[in-house]
mmCIF file of C-alpha atoms in Angstrom:
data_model
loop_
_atom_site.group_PDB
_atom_site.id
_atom_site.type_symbol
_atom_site.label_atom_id
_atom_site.label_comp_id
_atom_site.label_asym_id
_atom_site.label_seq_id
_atom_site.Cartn_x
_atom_site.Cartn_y
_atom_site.Cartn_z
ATOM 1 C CA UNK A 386 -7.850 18.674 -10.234
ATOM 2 C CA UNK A 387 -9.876 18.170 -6.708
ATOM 3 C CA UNK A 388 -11.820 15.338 -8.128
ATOM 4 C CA UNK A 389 -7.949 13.234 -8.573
ATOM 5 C CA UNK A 390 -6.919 14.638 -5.613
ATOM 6 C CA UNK A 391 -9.131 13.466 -3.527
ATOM 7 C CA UNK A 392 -8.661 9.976 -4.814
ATOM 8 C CA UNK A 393 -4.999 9.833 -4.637
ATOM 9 C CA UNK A 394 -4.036 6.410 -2.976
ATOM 10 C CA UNK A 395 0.179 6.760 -3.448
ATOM 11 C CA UNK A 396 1.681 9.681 -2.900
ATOM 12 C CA UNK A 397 5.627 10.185 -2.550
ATOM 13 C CA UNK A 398 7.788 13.339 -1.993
ATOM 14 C CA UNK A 399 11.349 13.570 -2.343
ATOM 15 C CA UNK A 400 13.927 16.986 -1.604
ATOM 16 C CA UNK A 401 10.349 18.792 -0.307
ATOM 17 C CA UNK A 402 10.934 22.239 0.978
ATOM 18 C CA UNK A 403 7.255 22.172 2.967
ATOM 19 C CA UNK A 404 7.428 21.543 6.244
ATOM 20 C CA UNK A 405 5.373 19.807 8.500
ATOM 21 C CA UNK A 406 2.415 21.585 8.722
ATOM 22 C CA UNK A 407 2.038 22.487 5.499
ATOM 23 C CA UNK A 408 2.507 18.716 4.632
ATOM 24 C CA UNK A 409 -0.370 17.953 7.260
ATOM 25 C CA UNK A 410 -2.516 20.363 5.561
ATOM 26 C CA UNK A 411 -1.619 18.653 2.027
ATOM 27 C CA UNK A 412 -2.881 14.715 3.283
ATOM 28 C CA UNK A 413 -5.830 16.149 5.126
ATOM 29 C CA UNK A 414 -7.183 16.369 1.207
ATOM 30 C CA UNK A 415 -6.507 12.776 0.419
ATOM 31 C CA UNK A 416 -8.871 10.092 2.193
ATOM 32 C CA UNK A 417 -8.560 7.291 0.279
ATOM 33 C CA UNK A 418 -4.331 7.966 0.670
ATOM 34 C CA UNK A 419 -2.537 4.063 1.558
ATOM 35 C CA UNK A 420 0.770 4.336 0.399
ATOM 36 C CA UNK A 421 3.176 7.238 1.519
ATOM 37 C CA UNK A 422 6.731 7.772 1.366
ATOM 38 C CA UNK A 423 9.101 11.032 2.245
ATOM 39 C CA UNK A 424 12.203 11.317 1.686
ATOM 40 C CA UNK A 425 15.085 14.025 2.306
ATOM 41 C CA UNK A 426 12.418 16.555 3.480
ATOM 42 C CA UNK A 427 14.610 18.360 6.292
ATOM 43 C CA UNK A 428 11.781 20.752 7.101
ATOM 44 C CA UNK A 429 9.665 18.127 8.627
ATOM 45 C CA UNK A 430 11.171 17.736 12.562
ATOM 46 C CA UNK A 431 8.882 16.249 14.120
ATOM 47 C CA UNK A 432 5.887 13.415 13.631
ATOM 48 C CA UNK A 433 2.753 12.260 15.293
ATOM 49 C CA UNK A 434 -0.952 10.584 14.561
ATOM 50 C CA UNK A 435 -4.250 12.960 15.341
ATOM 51 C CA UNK A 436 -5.967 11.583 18.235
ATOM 52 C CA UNK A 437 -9.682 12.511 18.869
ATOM 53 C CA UNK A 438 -9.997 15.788 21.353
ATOM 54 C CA UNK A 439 -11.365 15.200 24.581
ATOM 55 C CA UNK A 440 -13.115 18.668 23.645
ATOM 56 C CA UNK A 441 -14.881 16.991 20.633
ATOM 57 C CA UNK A 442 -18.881 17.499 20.513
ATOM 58 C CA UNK A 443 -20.290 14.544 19.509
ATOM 59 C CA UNK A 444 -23.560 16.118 18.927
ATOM 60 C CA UNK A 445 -22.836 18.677 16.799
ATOM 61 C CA UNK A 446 -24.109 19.141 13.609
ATOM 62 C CA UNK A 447 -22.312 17.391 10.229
ATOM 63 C CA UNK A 448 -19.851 18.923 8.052
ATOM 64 C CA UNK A 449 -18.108 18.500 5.498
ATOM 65 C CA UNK A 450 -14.919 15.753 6.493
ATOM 66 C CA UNK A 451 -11.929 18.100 5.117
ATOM 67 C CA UNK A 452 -13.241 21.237 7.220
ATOM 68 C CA UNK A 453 -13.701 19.270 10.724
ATOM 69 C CA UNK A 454 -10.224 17.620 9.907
ATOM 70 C CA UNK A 455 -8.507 20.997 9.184
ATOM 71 C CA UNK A 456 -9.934 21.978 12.127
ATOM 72 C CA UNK A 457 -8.879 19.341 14.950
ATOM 73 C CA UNK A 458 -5.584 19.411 12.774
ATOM 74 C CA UNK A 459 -5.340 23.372 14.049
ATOM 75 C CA UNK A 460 -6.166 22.340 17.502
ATOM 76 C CA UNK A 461 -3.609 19.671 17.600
ATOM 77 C CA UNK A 462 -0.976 21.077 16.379
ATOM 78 C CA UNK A 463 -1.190 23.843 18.423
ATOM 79 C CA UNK A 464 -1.383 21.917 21.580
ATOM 80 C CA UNK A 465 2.043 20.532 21.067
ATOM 81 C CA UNK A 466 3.306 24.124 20.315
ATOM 82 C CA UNK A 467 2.153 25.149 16.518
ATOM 83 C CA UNK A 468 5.554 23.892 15.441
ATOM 84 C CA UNK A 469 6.222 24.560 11.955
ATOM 85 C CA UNK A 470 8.041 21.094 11.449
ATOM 86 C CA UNK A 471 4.972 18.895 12.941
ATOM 87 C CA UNK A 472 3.852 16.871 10.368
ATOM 88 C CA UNK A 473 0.547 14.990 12.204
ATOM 89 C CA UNK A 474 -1.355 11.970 9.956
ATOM 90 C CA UNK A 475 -5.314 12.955 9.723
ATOM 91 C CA UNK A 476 -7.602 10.606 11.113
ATOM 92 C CA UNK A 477 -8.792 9.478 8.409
ATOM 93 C CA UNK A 478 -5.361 7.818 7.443
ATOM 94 C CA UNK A 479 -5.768 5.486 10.758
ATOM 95 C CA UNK A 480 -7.886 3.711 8.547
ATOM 96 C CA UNK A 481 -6.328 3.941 4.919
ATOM 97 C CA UNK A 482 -2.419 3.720 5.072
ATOM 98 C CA UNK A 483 -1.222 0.616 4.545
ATOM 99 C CA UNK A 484 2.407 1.310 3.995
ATOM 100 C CA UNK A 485 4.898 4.242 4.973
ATOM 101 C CA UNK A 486 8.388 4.743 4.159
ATOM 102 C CA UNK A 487 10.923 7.613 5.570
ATOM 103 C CA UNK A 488 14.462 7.811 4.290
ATOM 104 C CA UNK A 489 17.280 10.546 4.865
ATOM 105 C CA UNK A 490 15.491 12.552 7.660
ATOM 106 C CA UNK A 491 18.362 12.733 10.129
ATOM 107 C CA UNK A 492 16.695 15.500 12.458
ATOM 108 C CA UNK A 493 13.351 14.141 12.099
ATOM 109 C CA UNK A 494 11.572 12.263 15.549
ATOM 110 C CA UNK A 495 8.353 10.833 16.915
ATOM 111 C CA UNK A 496 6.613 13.032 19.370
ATOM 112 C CA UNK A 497 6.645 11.446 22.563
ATOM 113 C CA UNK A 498 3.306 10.544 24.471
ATOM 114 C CA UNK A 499 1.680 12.155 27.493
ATOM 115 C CA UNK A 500 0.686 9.663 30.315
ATOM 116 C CA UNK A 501 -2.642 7.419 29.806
ATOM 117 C CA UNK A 502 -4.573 9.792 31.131
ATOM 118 C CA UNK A 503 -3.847 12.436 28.864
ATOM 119 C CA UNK A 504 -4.674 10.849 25.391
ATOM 120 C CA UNK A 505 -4.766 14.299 23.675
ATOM 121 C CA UNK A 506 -0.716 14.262 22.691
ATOM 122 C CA UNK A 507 -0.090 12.715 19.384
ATOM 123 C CA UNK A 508 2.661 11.040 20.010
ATOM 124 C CA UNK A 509 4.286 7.740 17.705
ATOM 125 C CA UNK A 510 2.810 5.922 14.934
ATOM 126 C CA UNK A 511 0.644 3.568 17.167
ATOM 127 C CA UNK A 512 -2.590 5.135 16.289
ATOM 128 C CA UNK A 513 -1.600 3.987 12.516
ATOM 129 C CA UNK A 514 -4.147 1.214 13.104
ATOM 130 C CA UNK A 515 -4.306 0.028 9.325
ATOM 131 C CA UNK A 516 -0.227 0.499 8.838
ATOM 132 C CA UNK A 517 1.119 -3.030 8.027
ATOM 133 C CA UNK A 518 4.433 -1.849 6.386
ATOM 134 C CA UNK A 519 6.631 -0.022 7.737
ATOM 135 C CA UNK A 520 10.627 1.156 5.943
ATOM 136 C CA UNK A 521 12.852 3.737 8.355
ATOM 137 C CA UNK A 522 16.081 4.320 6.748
ATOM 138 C CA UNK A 523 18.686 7.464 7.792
ATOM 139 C CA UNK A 524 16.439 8.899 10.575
ATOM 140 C CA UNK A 525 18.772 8.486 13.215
ATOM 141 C CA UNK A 526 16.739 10.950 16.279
ATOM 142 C CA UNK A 527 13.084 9.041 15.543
ATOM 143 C CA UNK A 528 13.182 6.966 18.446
ATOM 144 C CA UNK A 529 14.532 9.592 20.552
ATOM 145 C CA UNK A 530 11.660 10.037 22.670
ATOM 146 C CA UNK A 531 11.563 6.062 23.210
ATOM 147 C CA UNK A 532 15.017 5.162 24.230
ATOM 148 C CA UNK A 533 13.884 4.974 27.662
ATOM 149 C CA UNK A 534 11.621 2.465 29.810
ATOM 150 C CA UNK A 535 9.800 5.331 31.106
ATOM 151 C CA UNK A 536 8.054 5.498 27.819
ATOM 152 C CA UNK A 537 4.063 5.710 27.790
ATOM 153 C CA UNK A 538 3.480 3.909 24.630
ATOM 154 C CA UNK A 539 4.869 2.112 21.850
ATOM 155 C CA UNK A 540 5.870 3.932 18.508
ATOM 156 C CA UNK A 541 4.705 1.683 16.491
ATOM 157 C CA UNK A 542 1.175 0.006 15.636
ATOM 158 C CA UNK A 543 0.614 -3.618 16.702
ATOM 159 C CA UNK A 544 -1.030 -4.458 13.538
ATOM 160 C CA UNK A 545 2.582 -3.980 11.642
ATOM 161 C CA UNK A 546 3.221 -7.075 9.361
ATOM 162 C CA UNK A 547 6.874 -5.934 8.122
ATOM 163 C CA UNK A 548 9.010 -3.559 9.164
ATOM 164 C CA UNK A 549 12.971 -2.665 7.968
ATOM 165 C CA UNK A 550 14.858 0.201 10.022
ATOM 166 C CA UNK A 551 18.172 1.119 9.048
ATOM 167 C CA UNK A 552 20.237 4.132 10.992
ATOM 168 C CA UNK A 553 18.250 4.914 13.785
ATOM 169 C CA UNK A 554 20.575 5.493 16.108
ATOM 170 C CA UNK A 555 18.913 5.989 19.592
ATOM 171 C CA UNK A 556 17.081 2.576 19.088
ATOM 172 C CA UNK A 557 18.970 1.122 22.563
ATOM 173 C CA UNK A 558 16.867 -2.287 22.735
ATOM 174 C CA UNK A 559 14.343 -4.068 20.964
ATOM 175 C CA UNK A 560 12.182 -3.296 23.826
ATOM 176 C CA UNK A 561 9.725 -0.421 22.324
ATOM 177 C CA UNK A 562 9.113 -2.834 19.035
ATOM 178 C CA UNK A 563 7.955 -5.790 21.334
ATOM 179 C CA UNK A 564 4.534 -4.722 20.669
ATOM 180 C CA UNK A 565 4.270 -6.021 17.630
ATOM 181 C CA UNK A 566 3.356 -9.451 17.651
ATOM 182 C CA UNK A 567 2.056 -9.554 14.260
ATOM 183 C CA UNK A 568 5.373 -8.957 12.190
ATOM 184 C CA UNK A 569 6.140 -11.933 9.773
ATOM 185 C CA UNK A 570 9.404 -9.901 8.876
ATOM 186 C CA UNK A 571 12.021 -7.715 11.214
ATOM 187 C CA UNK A 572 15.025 -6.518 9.378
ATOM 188 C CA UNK A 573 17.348 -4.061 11.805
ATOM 189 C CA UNK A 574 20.559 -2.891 10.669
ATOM 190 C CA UNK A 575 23.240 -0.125 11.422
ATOM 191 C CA UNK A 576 21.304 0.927 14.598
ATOM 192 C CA UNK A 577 23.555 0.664 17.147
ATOM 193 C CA UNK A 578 26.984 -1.425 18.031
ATOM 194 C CA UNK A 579 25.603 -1.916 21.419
ATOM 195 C CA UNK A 580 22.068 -2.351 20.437
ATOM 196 C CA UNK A 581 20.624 -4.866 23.186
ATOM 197 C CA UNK A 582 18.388 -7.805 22.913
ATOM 198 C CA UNK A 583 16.201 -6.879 25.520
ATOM 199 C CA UNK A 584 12.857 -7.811 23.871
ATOM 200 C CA UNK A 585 13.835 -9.536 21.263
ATOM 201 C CA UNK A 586 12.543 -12.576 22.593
ATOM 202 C CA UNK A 587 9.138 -11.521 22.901
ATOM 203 C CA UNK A 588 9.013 -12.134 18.646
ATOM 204 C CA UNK A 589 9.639 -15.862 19.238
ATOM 205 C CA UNK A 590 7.583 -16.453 21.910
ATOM 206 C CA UNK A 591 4.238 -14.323 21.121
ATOM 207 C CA UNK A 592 4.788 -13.384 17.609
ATOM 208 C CA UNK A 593 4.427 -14.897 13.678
ATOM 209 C CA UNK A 594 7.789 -13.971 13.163
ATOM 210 C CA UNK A 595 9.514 -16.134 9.812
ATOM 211 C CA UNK A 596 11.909 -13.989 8.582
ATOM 212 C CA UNK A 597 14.789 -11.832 10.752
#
């Protein structure tokens, strides 16, 4: 019923015909959510955080949290083109997930951010500021948007503690993970056979890094 529902903190789907937006629309309903994992859901394309809208009124009167997120989810979505396959984390999940996992997405990516300036764009996973574990396995595109220096932001949140990708394929350099100064534990296989160590040094030099 609503009353579990809304108390849900694990939730995995597996061979999911939704797609992203409906998806969106399912963990708007779960606030206390820390645990998530998706796997082989080929109608999610695409994948971002909410950010807060420039066109928020912080006066405005109180309501209830699962309208006003429903809402800026609307807004949001349809600002990067009301694409069907847009799955965007709430808000409220920058403060509960602890731990995602994606396997076997191969057409799934990470929106790509707008310039500073713009903060609207929900692009990456870097406003995942509670995420500290992180598994990407068979999503070859998600770094698509970051194979480039030119990139506005990192993917990935800072406060990451772990994080494991396997066959992501447009992962060039370790130069959009060097961020992430707080990993204890770096596992990278089968992303590239040129894959570059630009970066990689940062992990030894500024980071708690034990295990690689």
């Amino acid at each position: 019923d609503e009353k579990d529902t809304l108390a849900l903190e694990r939730l995995e789907i597996k061979n999911c015909s939704a797609n992203g937006k409906e998806l969106t629309q399912f963990l708007l309903q779960l606030p206390k959510l820390s645990f998530f994992r998706m796997s082989s859901c080929q109608n999610v394309t695409s994948m971002g955080v909410m950010a807060l809208l420039a066109t928020a009124e912080p006066t405005s009167m109180p309501s209830s949290s699962t309208s006003s997120n429903e809402t800026g989810s609307q807004l949001q979505i349809e600002e990067v083109g009301d694409e069907g396959g847009l799955l965007l984390f709430p808000k409220h999940l920058t403060i509960s997930l602890r731990e995602l996992r994606i396997t076997m997405n191969p057409g799934l990516s990470l929106l790509a951010s707008l310039p500073p300036e713009n903060n609207s764009r929900p692009g990456g996973l870097h406003n995942l500021h509670s995420l500290q574990t992180l598994f990407i396995r068979g999503c070859p595109k998600l770094l698509s948007a970051y194979s480039s220096s030119s990139s506005y932001c990192f993917p990935f949140p800072s406060t990451l503690d772990s994080l494991r990708i396997e066959d992501v394929e447009d992962m060039h350099t370790f130069a959009p993970l060097s961020n992430l100064t707080s990993l204890t534990y770096l596992f990278v296989e089968n992303c590239r056979k040129d894959l570059r160590g630009e970066g990689l040094w940062t992990f030894f030099t500024q980071g708690c890094l034990t295990r690689l």
